[in-house]
Coordinates of C-alpha atoms in Angstrom, one line a residue:
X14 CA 184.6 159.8 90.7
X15 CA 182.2 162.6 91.8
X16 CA 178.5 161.2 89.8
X17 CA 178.2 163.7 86.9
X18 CA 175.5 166.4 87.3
X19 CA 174.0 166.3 83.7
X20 CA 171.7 169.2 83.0
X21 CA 169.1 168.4 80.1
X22 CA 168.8 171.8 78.2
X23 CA 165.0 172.1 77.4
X24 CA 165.6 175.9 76.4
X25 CA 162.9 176.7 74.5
X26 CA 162.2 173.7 72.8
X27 CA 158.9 174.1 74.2
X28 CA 157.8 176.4 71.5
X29 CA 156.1 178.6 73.8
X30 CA 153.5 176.0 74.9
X31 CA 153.6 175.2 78.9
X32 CA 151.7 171.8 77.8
X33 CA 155.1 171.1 75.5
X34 CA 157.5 172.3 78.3
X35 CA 155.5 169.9 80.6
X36 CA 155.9 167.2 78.5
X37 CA 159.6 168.3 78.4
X38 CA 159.9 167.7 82.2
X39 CA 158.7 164.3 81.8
X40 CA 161.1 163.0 79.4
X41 CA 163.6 164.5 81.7
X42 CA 162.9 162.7 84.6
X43 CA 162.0 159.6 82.6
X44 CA 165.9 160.1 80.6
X45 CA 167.1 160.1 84.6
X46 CA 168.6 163.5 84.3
X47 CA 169.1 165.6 87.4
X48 CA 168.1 169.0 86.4
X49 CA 166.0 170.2 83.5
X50 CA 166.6 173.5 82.1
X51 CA 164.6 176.7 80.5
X52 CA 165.2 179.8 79.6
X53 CA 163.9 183.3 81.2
X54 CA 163.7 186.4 79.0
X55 CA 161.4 189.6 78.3
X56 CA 162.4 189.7 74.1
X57 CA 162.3 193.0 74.5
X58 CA 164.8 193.2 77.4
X59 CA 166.6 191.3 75.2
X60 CA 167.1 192.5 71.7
X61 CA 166.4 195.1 69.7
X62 CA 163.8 195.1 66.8
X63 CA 166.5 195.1 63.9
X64 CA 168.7 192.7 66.1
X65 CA 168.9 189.9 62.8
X66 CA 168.8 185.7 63.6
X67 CA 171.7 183.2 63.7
X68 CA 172.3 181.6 60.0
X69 CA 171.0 178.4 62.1
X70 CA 167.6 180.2 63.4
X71 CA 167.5 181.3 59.9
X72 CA 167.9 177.6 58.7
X73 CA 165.5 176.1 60.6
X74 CA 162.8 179.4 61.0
X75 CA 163.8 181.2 58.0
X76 CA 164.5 185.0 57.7
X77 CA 161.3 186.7 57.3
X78 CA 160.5 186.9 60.6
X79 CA 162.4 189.4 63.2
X80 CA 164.8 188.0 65.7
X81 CA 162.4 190.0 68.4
X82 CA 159.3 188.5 66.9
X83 CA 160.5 184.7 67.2
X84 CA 161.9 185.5 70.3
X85 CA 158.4 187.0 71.8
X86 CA 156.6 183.8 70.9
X87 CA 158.7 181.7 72.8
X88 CA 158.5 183.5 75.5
X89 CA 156.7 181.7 78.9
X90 CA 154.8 183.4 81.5
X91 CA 155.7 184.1 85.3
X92 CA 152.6 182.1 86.1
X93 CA 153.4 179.2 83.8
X94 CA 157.4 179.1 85.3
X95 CA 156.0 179.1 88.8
X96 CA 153.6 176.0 86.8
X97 CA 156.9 174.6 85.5
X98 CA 158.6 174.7 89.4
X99 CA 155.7 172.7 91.4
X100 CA 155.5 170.2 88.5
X101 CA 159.1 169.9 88.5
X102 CA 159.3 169.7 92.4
X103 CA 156.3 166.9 92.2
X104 CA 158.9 165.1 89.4
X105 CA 162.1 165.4 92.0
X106 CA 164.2 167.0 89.6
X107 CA 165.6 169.9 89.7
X108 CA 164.2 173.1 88.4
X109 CA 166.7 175.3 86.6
X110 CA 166.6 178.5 83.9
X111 CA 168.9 180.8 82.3
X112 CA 168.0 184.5 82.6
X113 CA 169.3 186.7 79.7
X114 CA 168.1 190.0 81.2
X115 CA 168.2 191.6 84.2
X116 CA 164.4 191.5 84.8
X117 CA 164.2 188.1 84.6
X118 CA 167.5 187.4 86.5
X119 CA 165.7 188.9 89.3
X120 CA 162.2 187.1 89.0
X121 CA 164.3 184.0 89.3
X122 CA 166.6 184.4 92.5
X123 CA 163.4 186.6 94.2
X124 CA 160.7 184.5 92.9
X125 CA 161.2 181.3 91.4
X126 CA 164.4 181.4 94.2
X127 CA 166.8 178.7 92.4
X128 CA 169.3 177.2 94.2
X129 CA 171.7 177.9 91.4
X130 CA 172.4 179.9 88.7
X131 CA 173.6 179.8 84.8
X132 CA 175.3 182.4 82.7
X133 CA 175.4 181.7 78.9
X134 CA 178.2 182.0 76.3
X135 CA 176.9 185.1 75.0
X136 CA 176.9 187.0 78.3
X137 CA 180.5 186.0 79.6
X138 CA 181.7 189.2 78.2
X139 CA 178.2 191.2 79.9
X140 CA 180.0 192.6 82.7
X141 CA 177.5 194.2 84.4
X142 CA 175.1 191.3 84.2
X143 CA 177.5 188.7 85.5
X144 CA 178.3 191.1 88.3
X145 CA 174.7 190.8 89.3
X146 CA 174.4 187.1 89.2
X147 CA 177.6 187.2 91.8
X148 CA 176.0 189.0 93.8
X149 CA 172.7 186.9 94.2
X150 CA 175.6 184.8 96.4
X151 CA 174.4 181.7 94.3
X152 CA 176.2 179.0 92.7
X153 CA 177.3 179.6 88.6
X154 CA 177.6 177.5 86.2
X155 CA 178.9 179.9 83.6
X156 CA 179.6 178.3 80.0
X157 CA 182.7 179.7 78.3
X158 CA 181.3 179.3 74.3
X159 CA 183.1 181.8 72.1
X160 CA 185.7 183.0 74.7
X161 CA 189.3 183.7 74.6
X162 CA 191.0 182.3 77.9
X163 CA 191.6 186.2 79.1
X164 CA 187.8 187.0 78.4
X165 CA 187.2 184.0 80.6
X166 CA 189.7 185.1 82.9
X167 CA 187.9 188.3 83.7
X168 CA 184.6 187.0 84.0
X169 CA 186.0 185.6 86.5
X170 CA 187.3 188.2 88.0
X171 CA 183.9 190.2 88.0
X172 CA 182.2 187.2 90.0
X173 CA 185.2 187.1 92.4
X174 CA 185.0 191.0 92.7
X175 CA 180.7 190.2 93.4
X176 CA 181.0 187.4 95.7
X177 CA 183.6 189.0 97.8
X178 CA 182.9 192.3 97.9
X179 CA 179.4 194.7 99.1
X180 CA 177.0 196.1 97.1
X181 CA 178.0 199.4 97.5
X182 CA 181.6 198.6 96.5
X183 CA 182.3 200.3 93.0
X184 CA 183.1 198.3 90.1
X185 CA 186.2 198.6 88.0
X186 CA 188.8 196.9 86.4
X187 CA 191.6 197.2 89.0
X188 CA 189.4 195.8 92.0
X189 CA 187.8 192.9 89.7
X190 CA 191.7 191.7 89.3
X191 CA 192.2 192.5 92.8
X192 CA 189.6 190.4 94.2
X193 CA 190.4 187.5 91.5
X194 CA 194.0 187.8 92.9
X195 CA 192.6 187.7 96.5
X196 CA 192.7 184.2 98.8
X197 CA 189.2 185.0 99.4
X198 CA 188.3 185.3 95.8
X199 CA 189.7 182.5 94.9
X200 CA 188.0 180.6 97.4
X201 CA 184.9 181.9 96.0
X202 CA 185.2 180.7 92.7
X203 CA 186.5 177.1 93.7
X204 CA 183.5 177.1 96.3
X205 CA 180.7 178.6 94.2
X206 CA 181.9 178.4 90.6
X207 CA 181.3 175.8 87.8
X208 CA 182.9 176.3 84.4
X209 CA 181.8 174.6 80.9
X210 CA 183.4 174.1 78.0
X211 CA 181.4 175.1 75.0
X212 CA 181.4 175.1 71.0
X213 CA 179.0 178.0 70.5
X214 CA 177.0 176.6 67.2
X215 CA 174.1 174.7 66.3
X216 CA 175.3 171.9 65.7
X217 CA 179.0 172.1 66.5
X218 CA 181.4 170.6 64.0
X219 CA 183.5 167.6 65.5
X220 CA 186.9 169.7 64.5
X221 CA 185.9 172.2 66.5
X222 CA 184.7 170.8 69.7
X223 CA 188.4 170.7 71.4
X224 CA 187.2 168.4 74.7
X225 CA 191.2 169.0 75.3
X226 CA 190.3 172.7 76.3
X227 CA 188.4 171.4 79.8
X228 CA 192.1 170.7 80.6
X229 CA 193.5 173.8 79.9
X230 CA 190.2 175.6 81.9
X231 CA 190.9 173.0 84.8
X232 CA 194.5 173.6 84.9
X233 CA 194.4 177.9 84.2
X234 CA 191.7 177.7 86.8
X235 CA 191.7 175.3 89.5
X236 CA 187.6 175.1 88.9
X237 CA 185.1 172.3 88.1
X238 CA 185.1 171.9 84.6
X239 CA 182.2 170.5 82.5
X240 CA 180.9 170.6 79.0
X241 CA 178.1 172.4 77.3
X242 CA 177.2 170.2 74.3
X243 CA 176.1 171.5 70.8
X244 CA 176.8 168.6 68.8
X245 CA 175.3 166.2 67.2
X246 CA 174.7 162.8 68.5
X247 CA 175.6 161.6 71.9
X248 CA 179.1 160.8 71.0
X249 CA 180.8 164.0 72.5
X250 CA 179.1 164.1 75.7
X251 CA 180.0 160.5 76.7
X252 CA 184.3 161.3 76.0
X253 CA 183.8 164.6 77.7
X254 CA 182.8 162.4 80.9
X255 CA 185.9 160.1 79.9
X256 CA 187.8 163.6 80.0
X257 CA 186.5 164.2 83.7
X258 CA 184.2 166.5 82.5
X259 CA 182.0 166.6 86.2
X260 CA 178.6 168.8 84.6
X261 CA 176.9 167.8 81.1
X262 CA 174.6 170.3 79.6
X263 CA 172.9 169.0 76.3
X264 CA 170.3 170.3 74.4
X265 CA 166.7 167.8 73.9
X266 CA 163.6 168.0 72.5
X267 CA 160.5 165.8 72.1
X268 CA 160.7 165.7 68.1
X269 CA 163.8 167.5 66.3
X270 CA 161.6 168.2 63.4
X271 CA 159.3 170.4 65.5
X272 CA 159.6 174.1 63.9
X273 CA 161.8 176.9 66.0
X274 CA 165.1 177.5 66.4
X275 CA 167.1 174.9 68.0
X276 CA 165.1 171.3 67.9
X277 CA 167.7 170.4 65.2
X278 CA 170.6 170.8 67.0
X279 CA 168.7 168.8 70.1
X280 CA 168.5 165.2 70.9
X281 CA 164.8 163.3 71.0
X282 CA 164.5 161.4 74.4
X283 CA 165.3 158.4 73.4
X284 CA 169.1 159.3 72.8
X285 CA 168.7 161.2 75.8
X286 CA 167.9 158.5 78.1
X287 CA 171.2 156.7 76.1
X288 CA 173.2 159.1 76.9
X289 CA 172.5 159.3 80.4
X290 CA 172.6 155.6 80.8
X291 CA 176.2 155.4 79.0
X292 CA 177.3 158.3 81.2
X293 CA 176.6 156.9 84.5
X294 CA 178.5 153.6 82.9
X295 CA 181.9 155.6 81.9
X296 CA 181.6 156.7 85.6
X297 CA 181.7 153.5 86.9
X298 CA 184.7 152.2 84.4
X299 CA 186.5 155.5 85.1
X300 CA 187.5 154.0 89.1
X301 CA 189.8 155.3 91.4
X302 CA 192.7 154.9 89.5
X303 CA 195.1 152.7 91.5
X304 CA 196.3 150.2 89.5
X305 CA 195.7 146.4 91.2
X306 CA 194.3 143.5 90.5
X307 CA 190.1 143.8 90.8
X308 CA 188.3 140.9 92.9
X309 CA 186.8 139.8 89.1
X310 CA 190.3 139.5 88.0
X311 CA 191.7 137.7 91.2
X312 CA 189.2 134.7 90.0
X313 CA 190.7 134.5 86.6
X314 CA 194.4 135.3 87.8
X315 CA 195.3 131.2 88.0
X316 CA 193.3 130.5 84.6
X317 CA 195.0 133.0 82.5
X318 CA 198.7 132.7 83.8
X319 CA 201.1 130.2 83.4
X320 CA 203.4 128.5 86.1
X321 CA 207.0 126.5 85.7
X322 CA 205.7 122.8 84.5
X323 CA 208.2 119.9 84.4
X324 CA 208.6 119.0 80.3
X325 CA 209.7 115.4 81.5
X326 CA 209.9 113.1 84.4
X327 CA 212.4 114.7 87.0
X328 CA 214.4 112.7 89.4
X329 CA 214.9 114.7 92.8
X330 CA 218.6 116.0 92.8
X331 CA 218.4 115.9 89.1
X332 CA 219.5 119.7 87.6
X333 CA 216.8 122.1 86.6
X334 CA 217.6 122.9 82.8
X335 CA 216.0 124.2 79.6
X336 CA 215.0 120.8 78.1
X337 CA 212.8 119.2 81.6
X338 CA 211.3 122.4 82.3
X339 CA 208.3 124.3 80.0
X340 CA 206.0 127.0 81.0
X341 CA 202.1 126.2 80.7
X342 CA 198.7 127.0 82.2
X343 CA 197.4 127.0 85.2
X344 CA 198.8 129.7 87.0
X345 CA 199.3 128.8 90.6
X346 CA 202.4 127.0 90.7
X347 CA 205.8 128.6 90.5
X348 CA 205.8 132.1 88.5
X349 CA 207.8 132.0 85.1
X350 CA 210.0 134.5 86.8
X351 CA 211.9 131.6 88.7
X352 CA 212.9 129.6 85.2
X353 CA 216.4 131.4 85.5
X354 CA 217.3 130.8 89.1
X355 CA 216.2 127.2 88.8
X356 CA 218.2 126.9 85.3
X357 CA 221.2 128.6 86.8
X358 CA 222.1 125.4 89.0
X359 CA 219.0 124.0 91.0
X360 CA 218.6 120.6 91.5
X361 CA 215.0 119.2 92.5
X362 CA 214.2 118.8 96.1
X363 CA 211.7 116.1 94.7
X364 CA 210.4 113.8 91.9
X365 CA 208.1 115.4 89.7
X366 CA 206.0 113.6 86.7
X367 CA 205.8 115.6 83.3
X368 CA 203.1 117.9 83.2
X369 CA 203.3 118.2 87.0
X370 CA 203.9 122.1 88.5
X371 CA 206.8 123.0 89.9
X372 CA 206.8 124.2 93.6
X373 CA 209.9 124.6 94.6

C-alpha cells in the first residue's frame, strides 16, 4: 500500500499568534506528519457582519461576539505566512493552507506558490470558487463534508470543466457535465484530484461518521479517497486507514483547552504523534493481499502442525489402520491428509516404533 499522506490540520489553532502557529509546525514535524495545514482568509472576504457562529464556536467562544469579529482576530498576515513557509521549508514538511476567498486563493498559488491545493466542505457547492482553484492547474484535495453524492458529483464536474478547458471558455452547466463526461476530464480528476470523506461537526458523533461512504466515493468515482477527521480521539482515523483511506486530515492543537473555536474538537500532540505512529503500523499489517504463508510463519509451520505418528509399534507389511496410527505434533512428517489413503489398505514399507512419524 501506497504510505498514507496525513495532513495535520493546524487551522487556526494558532489563535492569531505566528509564535503559536510556529510552535504548531514543530509538533507537526515532531508527530512525523507530512504536511501541516492553515488557513487563508480576509474575514471580510469572507462573511458578512450579521453572518451568526456555529453552536460549537458558540460553545467554546460564546455568542457575544460576531462571527466577523472572531474571525478578524484569527486572521494571519502575508508577511507572517511567507514566516510560516521558510520555517516550514527549514522543518521539511510541507507547507499547506486552505483559502476561503478568492483574494487569498490567489496570494497562495501567486505568492506563497503551493504545490497543492484544498477546497473545504463548505465551498463544494461554491461554484465559481472551485472553478478558480481548477484552473490554478494544481492538485485538489477537496473534502466532501455535508454533501449529497450529486452535489459532489458536480463539483466535480466544475474542476473537470477548469482543468480541461481555457480561460476564456464560458461556464455553464451543460459544458461542466460535458467535460466530466469527457476522456480527458476524467483523466484530470484521476490525475489531479483527491477526494475526502468528511463528517462536517465539531466533534463528529461516531453514528454519523459512515467510513463505509469512502467506498461508495471510490467506487462512484474512480478517485483517491481519504478522510477528513472531526472526531474525537484517534480511533476513527486509524479504521479509516484500515478502510484504505490513502489521505488523513485531522485537526491538532498544542492545548485543547486554549480559547477559540475549534481546539476542542482537536487533538494535543501527544495523540497526534499516536496516531501517526499507529497509522504507519496499519500500513504495514495492511500487505499486499496474497494470501501465503509469511517467512515468520514458514519457521513455526513444523511446530504448530501435526504429522501421521504411529500409535504402536508397526511391523513393515503390517496394514495401516485407525488403532496404530494417531495424529501429533511436530509437523514435518506425513500431512494428516494421507490418514485415509493409508487406512484404506496400506501396508508399511517399514518398521516404525510408537511415537515415530510416518513417512511413507
Amino acid at each position: 500500500m501506497k504510505q498514507t499522506l496525513v495532513i495535520a490540520e493546524a487551522g487556526v489553532n494558532h489563535n492569531g499568534s505566528l509564535n503559536m502557529a510556529l510552535k504548531l509546525v514543530d509538533a507537526a514535524v515532531k508527530a512525523g506528519v507530512d504536511i501541516v495545514k492553515f488557513q487563508t482568509f480576509k474575514a471580510k472576504n469572507l462573511v458578512t457582519q450579521s453572518a451568526s457562529k456555529a453552536q460549537y464556536q458558540i460553545k467554546s467562544t460564546g455568542a457575544e461576539e460576531s462571527q466577523l469579529s472572531m474571525l478578524t482576530r484569527l486572521e494571519l498576515s502575508h508577511d507572517e505566512h511567507f514566516q510560516l513557509l521558510e520555517y516550514c521549508r527549514s522543518q521539511n514538511i510541507e507547507f499547506l493552507s486552505t483559502a476561503f476567498d478568492f483574494e487569498s486563493l490567489d496570494f497562495l498559488v501567486n505568492q506563497i506558490r503551493v504545490s497543492r491545493l484544498k477546497i473545504p466542505s463548505g465551498e463544494l457547492t461554491n461554484s465559481p470558487f472551485v472553478l478558480a482553484h481548477a484552473r490554478t492547474g494544481l492538485n485538489i484535495i477537496l473534502s466532501t463534508g455535508m454533501a449529497t453524492l450529486a452535489e459532489v458529483k458536480h463539483a466535480l464536474a466544475v474542476i473537470a470543466f477548469g482543468y480541461t478547458e481555457s480561460s476564456n471558455a464560458a461556464p455553464s452547466q451543460e459544458a461542466f457535465e460535458k467535460a466530466f463526461q469527457s476522456e480527458a476530464g476524467q483523466r484530470a480528476l484521476k490525475d489531479n484530484v483527491i477526494l475526502l470523506h468528511c463528517t462536517t461537526e465539531y466533534p463528529a458523533p461516531f453514528n454519523e461518521i459512515n467510513l463505509n461512504a469512502m467506498d461508495t466515493l471510490r467506487d462512484q468515482f474512480g478517485l483517491v479517497v481519504g478522510y477528513s477527521d472531526h472526531s474525537k480521539g484517534i480511533t476513527i482515523p486509524i479504521a479509516a486507514v484500515a478502510k484504505r483511506a490513502q489521505v488523513i486530515e485531522k485537526h491538532f492543537t498544542l492545548d485543547c483547552t486554549l480559547p477559540g473555536p475549534d481546539h476542542l474538537a482537536s487533538i494535543e500532540p501527544d495523540k497526534l504523534s499516536l496516531m501517526v505512529s499507529a497509522i504507519r503500523e496499519v500500513e504495514q499489517a495492511l500487505g499486499d493481499g496474497i494470501k501465503i504463508p509469511t517467512p515468520s510463519e514458514l519457521n513455526n509451520l513444523h511446530v504448530a502442525r501435526k504429522s501421521l505418528v504411529a500409535q504402536t509399534d508397526i511391523i513393515k507389511g503390517e496394514y495401516f489402520t485407525d488403532n496404530n496410527l494417531t495424529i501429533k505434533r511436530p509437523g514435518n512428517g506425513m500431512s494428516p491428509d494421507h490418514l485415509w489413503r493409508l487406512t484404506s489398505g496400506e501396508i508399511a514399507s517399514k518398521n516404525y516404533l510408537a511415537g515415530e512419524l510416518i513417512d511413507e
